[in-house]
PDB file of C-alpha atoms in Angstrom:
ATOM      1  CA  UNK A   1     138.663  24.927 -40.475  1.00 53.00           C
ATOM      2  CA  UNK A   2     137.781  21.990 -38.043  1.00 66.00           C
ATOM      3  CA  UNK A   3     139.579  23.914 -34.896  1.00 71.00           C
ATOM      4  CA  UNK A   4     137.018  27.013 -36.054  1.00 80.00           C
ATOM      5  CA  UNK A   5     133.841  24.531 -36.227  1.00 83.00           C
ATOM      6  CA  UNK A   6     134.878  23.138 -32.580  1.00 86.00           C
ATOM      7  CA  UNK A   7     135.454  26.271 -31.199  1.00 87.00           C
ATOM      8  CA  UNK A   8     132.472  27.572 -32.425  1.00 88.00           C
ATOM      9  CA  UNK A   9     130.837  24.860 -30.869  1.00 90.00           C
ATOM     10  CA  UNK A  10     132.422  25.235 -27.922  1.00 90.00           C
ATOM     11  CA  UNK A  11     131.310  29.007 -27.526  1.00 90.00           C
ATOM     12  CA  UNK A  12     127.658  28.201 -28.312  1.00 89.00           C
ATOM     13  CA  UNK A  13     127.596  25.172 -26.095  1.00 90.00           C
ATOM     14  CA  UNK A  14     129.101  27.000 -23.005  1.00 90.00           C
ATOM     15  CA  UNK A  15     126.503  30.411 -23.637  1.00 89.00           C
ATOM     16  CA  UNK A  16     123.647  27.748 -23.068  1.00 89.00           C
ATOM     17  CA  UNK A  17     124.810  25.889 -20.575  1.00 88.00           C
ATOM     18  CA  UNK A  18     125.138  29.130 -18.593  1.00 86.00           C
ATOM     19  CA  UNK A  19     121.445  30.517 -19.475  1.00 84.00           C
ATOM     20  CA  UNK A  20     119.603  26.661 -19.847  1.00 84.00           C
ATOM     21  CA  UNK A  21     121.648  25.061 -17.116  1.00 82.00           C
ATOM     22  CA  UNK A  22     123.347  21.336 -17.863  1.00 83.00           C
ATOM     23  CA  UNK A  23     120.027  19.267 -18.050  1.00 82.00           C
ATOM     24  CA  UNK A  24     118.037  21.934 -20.020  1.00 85.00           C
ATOM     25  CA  UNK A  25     120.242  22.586 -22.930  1.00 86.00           C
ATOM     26  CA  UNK A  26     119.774  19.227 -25.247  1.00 88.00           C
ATOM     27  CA  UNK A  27     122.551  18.540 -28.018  1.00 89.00           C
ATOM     28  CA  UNK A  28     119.670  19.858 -30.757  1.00 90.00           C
ATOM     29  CA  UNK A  29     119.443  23.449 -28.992  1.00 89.00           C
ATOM     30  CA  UNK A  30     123.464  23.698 -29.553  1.00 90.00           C
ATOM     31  CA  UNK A  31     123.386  22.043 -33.186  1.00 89.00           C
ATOM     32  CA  UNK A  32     120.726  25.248 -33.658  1.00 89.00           C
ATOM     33  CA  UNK A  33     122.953  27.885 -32.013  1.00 88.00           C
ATOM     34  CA  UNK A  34     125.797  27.507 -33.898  1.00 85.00           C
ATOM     35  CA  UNK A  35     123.710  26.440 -37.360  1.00 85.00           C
ATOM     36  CA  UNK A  36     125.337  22.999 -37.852  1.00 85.00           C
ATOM     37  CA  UNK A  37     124.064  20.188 -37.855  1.00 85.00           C
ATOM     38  CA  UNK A  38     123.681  18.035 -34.927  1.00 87.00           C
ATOM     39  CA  UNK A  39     125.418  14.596 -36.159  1.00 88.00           C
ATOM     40  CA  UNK A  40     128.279  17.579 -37.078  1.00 86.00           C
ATOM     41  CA  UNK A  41     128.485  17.536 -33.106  1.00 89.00           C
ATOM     42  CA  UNK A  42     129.483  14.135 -32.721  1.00 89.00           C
ATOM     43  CA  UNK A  43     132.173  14.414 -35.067  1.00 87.00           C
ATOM     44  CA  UNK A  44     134.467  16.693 -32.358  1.00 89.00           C
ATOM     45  CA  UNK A  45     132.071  15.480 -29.329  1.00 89.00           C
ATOM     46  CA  UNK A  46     131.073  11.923 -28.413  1.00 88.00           C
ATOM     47  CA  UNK A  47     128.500  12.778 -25.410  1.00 88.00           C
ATOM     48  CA  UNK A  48     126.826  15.638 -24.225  1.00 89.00           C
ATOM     49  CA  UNK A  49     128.338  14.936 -20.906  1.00 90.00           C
ATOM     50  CA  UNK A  50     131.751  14.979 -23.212  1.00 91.00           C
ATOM     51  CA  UNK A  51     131.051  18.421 -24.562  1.00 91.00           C
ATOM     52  CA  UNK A  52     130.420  19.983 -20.894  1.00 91.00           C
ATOM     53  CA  UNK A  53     133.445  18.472 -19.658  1.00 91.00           C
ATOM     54  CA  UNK A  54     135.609  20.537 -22.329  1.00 92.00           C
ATOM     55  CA  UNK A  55     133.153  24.125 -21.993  1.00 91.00           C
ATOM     56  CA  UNK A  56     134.275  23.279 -18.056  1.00 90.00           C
ATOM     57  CA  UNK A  57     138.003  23.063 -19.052  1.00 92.00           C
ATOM     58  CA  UNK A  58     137.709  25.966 -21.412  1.00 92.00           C
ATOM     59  CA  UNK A  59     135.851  28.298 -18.610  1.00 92.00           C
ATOM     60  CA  UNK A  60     138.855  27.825 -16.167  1.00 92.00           C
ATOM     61  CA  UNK A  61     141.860  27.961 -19.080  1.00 92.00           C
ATOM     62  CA  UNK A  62     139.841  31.092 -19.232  1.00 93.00           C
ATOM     63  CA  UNK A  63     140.030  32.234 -15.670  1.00 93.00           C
ATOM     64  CA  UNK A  64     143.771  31.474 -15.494  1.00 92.00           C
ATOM     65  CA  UNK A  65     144.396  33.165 -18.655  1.00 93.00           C
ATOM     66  CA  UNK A  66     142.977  36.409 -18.118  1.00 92.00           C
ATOM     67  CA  UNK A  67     144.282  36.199 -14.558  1.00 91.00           C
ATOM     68  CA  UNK A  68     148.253  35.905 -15.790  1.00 89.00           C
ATOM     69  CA  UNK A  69     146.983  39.006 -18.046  1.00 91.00           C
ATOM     70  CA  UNK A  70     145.193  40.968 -14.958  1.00 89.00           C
ATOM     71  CA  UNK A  71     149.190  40.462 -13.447  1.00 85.00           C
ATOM     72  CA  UNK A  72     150.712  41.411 -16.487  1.00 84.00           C
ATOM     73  CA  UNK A  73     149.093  44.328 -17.435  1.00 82.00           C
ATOM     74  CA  UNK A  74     146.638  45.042 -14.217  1.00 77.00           C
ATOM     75  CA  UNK A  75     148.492  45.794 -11.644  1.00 80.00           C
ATOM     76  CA  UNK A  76     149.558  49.806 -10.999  1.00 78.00           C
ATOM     77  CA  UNK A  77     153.465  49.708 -10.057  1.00 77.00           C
ATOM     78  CA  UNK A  78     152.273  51.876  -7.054  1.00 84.00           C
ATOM     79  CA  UNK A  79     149.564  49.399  -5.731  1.00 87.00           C
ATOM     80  CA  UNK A  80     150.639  47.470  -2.809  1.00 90.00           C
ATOM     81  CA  UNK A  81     150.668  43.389  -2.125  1.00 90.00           C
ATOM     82  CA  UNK A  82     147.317  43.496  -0.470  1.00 91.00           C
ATOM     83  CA  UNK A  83     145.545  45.712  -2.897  1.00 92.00           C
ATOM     84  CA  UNK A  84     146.677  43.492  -5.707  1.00 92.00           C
ATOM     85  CA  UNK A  85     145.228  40.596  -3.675  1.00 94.00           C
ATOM     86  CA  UNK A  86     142.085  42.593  -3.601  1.00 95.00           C
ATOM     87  CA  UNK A  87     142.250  43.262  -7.183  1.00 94.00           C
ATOM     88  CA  UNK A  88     142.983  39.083  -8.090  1.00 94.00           C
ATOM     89  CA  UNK A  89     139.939  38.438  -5.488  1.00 95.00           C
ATOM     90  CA  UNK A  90     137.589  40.655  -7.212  1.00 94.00           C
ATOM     91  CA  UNK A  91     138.194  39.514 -11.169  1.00 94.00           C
ATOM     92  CA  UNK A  92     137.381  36.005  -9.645  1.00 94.00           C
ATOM     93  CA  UNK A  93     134.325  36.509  -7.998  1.00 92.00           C
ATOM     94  CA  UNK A  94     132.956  38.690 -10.806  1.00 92.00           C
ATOM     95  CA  UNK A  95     134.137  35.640 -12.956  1.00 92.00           C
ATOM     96  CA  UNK A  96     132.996  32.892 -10.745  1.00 89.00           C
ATOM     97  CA  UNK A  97     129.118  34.895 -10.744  1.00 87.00           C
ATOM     98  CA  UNK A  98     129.113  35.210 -14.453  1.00 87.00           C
ATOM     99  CA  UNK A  99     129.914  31.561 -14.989  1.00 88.00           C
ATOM    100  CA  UNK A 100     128.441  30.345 -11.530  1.00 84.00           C
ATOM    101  CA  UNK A 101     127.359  26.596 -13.403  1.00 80.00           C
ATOM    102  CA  UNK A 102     131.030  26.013 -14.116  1.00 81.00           C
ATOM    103  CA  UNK A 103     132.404  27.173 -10.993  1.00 78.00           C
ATOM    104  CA  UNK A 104     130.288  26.525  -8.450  1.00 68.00           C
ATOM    105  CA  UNK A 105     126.848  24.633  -9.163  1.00 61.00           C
ATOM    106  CA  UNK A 106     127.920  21.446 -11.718  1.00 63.00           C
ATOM    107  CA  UNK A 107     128.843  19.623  -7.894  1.00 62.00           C
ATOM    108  CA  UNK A 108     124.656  18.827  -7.664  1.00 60.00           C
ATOM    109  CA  UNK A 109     124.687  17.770 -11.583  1.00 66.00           C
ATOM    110  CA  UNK A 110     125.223  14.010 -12.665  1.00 70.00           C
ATOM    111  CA  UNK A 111     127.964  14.959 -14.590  1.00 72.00           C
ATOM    112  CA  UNK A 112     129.961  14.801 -11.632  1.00 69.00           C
ATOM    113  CA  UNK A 113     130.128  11.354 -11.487  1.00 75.00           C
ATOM    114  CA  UNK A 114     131.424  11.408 -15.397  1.00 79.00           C
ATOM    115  CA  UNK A 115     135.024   9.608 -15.287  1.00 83.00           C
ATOM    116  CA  UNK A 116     136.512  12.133 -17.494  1.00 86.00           C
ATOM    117  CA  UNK A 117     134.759  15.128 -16.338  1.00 85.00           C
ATOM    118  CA  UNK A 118     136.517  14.158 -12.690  1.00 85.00           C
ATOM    119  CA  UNK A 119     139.812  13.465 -14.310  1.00 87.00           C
ATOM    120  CA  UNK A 120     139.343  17.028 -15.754  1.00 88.00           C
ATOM    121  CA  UNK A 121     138.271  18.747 -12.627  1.00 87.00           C
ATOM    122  CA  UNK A 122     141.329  17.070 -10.759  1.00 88.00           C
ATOM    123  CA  UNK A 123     143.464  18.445 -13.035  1.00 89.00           C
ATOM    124  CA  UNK A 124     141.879  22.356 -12.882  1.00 90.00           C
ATOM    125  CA  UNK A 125     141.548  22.094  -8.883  1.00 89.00           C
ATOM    126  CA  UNK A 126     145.623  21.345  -9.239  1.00 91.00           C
ATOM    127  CA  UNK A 127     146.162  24.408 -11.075  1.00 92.00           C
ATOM    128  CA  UNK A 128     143.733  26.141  -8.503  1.00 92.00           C
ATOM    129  CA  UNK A 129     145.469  24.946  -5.658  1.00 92.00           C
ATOM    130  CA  UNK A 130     148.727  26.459  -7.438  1.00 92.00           C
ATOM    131  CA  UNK A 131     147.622  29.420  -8.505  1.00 93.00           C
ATOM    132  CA  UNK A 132     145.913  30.616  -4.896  1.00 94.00           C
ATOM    133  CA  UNK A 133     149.142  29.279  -3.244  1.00 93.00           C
ATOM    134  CA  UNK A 134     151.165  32.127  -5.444  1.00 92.00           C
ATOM    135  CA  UNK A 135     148.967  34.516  -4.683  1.00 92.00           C
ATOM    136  CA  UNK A 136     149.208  34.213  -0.930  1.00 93.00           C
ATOM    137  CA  UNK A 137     152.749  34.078  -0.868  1.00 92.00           C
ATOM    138  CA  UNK A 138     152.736  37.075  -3.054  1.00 90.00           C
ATOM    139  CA  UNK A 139     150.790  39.370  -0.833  1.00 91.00           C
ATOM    140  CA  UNK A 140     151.835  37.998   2.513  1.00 89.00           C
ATOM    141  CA  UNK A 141     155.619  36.869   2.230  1.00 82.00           C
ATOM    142  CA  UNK A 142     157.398  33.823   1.677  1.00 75.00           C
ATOM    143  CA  UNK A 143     157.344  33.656   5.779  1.00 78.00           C
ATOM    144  CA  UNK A 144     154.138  31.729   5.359  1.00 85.00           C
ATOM    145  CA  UNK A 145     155.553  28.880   3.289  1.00 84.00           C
ATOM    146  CA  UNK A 146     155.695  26.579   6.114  1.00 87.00           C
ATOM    147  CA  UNK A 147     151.884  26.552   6.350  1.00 91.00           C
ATOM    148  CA  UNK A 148     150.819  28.274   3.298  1.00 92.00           C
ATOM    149  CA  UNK A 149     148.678  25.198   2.151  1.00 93.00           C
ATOM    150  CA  UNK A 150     146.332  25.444   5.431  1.00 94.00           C
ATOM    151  CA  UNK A 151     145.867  29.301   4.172  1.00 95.00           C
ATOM    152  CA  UNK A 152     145.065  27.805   0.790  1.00 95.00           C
ATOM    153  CA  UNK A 153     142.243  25.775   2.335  1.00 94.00           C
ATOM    154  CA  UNK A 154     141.280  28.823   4.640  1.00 96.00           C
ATOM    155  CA  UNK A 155     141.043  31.056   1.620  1.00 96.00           C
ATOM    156  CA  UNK A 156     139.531  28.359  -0.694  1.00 93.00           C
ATOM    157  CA  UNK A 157     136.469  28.114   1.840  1.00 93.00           C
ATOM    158  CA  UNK A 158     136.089  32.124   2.539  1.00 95.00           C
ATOM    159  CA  UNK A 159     135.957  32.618  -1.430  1.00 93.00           C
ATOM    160  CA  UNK A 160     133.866  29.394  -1.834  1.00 90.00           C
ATOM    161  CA  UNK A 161     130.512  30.298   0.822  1.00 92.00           C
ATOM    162  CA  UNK A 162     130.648  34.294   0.149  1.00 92.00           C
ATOM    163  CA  UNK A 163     130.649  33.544  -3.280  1.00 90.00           C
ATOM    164  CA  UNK A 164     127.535  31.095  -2.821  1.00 89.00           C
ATOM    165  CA  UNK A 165     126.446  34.059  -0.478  1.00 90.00           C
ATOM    166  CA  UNK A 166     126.363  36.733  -3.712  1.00 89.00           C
ATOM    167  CA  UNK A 167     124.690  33.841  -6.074  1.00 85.00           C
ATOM    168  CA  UNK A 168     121.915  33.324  -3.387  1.00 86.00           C
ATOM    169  CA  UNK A 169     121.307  37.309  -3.019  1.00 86.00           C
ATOM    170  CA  UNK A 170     122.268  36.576   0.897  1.00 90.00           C
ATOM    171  CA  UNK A 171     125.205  39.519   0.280  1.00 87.00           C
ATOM    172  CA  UNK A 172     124.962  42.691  -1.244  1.00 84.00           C
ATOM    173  CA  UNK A 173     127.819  44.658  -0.333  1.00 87.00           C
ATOM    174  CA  UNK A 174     129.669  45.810  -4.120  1.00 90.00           C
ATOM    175  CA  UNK A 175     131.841  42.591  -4.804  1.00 92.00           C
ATOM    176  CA  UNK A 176     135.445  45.563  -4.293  1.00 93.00           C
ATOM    177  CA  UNK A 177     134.152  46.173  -0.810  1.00 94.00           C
ATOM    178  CA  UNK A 178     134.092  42.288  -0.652  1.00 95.00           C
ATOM    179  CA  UNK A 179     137.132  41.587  -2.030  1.00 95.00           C
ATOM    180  CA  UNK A 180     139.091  43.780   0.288  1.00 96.00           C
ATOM    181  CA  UNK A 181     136.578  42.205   3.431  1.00 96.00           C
ATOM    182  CA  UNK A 182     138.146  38.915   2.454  1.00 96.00           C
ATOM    183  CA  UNK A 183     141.833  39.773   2.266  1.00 96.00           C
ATOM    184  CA  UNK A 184     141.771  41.905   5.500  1.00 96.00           C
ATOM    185  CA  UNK A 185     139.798  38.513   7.353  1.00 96.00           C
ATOM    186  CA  UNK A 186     143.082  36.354   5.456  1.00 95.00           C
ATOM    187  CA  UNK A 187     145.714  39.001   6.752  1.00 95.00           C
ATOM    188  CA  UNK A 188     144.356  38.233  10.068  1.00 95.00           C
ATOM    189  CA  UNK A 189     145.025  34.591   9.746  1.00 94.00           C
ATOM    190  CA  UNK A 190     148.198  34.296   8.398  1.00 93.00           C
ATOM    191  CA  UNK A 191     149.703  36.707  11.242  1.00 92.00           C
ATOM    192  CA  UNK A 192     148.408  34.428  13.349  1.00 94.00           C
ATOM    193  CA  UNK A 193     149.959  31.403  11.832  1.00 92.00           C
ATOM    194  CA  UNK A 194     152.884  32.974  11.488  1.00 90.00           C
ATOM    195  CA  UNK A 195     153.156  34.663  15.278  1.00 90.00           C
ATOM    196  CA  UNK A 196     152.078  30.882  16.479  1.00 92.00           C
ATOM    197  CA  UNK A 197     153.700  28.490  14.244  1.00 90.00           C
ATOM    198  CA  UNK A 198     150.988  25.729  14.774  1.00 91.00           C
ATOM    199  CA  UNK A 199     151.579  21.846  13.070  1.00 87.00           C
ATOM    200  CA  UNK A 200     150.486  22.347   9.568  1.00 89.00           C
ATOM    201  CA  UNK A 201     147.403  20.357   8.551  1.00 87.00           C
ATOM    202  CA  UNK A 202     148.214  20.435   5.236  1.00 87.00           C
ATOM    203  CA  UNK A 203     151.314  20.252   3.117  1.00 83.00           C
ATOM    204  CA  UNK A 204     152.862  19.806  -0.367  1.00 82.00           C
ATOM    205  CA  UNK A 205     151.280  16.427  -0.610  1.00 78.00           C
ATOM    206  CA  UNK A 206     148.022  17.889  -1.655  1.00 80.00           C
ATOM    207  CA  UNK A 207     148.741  18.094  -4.968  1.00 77.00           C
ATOM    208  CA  UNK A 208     149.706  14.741  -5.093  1.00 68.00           C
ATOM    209  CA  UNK A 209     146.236  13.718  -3.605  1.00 61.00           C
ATOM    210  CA  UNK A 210     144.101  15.253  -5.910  1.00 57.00           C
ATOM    211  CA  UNK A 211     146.163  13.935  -8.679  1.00 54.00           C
ATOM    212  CA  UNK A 212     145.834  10.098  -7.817  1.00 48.00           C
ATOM    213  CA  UNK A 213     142.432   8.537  -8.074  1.00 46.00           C
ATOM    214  CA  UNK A 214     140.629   9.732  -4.888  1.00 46.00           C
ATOM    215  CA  UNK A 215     139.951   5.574  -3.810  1.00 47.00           C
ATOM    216  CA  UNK A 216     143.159   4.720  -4.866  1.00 54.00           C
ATOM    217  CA  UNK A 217     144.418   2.203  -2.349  1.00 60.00           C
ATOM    218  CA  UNK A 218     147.860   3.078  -1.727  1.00 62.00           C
ATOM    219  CA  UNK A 219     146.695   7.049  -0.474  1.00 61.00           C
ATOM    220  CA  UNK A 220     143.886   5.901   1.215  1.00 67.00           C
ATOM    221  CA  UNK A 221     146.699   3.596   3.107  1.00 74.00           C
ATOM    222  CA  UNK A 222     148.900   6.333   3.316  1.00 74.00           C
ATOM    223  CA  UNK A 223     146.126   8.293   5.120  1.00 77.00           C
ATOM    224  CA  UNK A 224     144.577   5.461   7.183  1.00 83.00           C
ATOM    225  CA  UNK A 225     148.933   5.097   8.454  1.00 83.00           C
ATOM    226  CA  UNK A 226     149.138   9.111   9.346  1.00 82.00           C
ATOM    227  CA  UNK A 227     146.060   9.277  10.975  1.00 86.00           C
ATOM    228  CA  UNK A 228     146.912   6.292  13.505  1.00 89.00           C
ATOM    229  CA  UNK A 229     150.031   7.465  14.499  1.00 88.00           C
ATOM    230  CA  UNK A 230     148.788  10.967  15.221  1.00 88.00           C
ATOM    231  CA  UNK A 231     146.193   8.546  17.270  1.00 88.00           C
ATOM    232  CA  UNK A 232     149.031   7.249  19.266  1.00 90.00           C
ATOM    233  CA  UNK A 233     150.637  10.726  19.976  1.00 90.00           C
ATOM    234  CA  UNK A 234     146.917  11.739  21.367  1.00 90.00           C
ATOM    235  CA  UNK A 235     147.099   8.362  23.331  1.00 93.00           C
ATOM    236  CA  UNK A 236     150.850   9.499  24.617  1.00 90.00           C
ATOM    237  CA  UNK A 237     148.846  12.737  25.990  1.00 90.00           C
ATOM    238  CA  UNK A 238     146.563  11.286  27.880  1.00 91.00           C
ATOM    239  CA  UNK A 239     146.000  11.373  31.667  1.00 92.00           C
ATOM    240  CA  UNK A 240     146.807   7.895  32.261  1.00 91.00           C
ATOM    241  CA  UNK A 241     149.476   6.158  33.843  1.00 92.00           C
ATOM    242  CA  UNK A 242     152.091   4.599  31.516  1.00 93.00           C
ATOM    243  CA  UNK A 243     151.159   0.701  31.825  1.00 92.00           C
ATOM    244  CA  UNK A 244     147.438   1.852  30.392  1.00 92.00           C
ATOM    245  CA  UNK A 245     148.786   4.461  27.465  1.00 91.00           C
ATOM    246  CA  UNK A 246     150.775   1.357  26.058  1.00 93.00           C
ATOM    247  CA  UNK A 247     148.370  -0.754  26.242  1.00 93.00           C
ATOM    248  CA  UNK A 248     146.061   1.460  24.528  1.00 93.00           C
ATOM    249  CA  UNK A 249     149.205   2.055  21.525  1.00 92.00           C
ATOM    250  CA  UNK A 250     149.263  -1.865  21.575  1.00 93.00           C
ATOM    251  CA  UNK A 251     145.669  -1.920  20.708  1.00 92.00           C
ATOM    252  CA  UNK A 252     145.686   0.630  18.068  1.00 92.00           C
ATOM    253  CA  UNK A 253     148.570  -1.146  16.418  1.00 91.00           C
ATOM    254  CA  UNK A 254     146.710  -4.575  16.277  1.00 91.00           C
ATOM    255  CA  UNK A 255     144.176  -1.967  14.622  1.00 90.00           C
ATOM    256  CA  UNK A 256     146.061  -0.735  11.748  1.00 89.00           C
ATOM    257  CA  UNK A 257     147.212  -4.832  11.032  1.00 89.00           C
ATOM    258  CA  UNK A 258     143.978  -5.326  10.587  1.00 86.00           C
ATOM    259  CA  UNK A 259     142.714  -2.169   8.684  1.00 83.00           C
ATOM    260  CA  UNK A 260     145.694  -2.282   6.147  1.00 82.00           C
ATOM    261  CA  UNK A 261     145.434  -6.009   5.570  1.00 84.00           C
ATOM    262  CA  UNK A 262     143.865  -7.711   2.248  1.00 81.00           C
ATOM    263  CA  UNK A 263     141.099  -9.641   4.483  1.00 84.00           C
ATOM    264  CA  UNK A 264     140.656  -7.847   7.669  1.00 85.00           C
ATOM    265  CA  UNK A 265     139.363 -10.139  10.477  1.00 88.00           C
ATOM    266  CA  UNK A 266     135.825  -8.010  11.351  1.00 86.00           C
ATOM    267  CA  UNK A 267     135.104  -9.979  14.561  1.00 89.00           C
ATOM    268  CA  UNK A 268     138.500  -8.661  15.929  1.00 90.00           C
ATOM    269  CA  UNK A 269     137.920  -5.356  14.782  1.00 88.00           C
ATOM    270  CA  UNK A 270     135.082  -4.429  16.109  1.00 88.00           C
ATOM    271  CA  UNK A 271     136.911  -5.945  19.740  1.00 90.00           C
ATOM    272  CA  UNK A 272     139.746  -3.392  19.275  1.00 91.00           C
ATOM    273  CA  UNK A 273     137.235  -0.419  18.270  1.00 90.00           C
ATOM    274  CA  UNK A 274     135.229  -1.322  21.255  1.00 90.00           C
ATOM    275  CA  UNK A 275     138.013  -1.164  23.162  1.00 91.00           C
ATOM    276  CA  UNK A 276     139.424   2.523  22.331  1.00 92.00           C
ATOM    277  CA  UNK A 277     135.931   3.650  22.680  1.00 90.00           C
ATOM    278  CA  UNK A 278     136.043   2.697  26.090  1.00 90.00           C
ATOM    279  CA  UNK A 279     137.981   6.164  26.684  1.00 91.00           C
ATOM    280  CA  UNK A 280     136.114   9.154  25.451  1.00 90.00           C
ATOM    281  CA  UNK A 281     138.891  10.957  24.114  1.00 90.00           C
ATOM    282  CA  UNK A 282     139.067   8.684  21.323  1.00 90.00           C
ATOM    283  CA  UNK A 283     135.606   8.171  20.653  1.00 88.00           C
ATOM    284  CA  UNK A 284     135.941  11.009  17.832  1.00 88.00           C
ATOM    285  CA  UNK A 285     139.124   9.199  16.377  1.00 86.00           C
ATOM    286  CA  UNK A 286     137.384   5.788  15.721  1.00 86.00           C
ATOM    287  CA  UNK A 287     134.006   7.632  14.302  1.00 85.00           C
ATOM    288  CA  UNK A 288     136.782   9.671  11.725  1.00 85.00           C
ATOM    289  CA  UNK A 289     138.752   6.522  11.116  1.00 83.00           C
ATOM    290  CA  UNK A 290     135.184   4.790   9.757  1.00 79.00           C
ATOM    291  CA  UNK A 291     134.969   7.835   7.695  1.00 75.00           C
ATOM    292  CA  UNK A 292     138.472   7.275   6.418  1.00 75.00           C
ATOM    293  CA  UNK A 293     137.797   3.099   5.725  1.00 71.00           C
ATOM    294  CA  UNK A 294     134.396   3.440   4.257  1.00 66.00           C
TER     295      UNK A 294
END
């Protein structure tokens, strides 16, 4: 009886959240929708920012649900990989319009800043990451394992602005004649990948980003480490003659001594900073690396 009451408040919550929006629908409007009484809310739900963050679980359990039944059931035997690519693409962009506050617009609401409404969204952009991985691999061949997560990230951002594109009546081609647009524009970048093989930007460790506290220290270290010895290999590149490339390398390892120590000495870091940005090719390495210590 109590897993009926929550679910019925569940489905009445997320209906108005979709129509009102988050800041619109007040706890009293879903008490009303689903006749209980509003204290009766509290009982399963200790916030209103609490009750959004499970109608946001609940709207991508559904996603993933129906999209293991679109592969079970779906899919024609005669229909080939891309097709069914096309086929995946277009259930989630019809999906993703008809619950467009869940999927796309809660980033500009404050419950984004809710502690457990980010643990939850780490976890579903996991099982995102996962699921568009499989489908890529599907259509296009385990061949693009080796940099199938930058394809993730190049397919994440197609889906993500022509999907915004739709919402903000920019686009109005049918969302099928989108759907295949988008995997003939992927098919193009993975045989490129593939024919040239470039160093992945991305890899398996994603996943184990997004599931660790995104200012938790030891990744951000991790991070800060990687990008200053891909600093060094651009120093190794550069037109110089040996005696200056090491010194440079020298300098950037006094850097990361101080960056990754408990009480970094400022004075001195600004000297070596100053320093690197005496050669323009790194100028764009120490503005990023501020990015990554800030």
């Amino acid at each position: 009886m109590k897993d009926l009451k929550k679910a019925k408040i569940l489905d009445a919550a997320m209906d108005l959240f979709r129509n009102k929006g988050y800041g619109a629908a007040s706890m009293q409007d879903i008490a009303e929708a689903c006749g209980v009484a509003k204290a009766s809310i509290y009982k399963f739900f200790t916030s209103k920012e609490d009750l959004f963050t499970a109608t946001f679980v609940a709207c991508y359990q559904t996603l993933l649900e129906q999209a293991a039944e679109l592969e079970r059931t779906g899919m024609s035997l005669d229909m080939s990989s891309k097709e069914k690519l096309s086929r995946k693409i277009e259930f989630y962009l019809y999906y993703s319009l008809e619950n467009h506050l869940f999927m796309i617009e809660f980033s500009e609401l404050p419950i984004a800043e809710n502690e457990s409404f980010m643990e939850a969204r780490k976890k579903i952009k996991i099982a995102l990451l996962t699921w568009r991985k499989e489908m890529l691999i599907e259509a296009f061949s385990e061949r693009l394992e080796q940099h199938v997560w930058d394809a993730v990230m190049i397919f994440q951002g197609i889906l993500h602005e022509y999907m915004s594109g739709v919402l903000r009546k920019e686009i109005s081609q049918p969302i099928p004649e989108l759907a295949d647009f988008i995997v003939d524009r992927m098919e193009a970048v993975v045989q490129d990948m593939m024919a040239k093989a470039p160093k992945p930007m991305i890899g398996e460790w994603i996943i184990e980003y997004n599931s660790e506290q995104q200012n938790d220290k030891a990744a951000r270290k991790e991070t800060v480490e990687e990008f200053l010895a891909a600093m060094e290999v651009r120093i190794q590149a550069l037109p110089l003659s040996q005696a200056s490339r090491t010194e440079l390398r020298d300098v950037v390892g006094l850097l990361r001594q101080e960056v990754l120590s408990q009480k970094p000495n400022l004075t001195l870091l600004r000297v070596l900073k100053a320093h690197l940005e005496a050669v323009p090719e790194l100028r764009s390495y120490l503005r990023q690396l501020k990015l990554l210590m800030t």
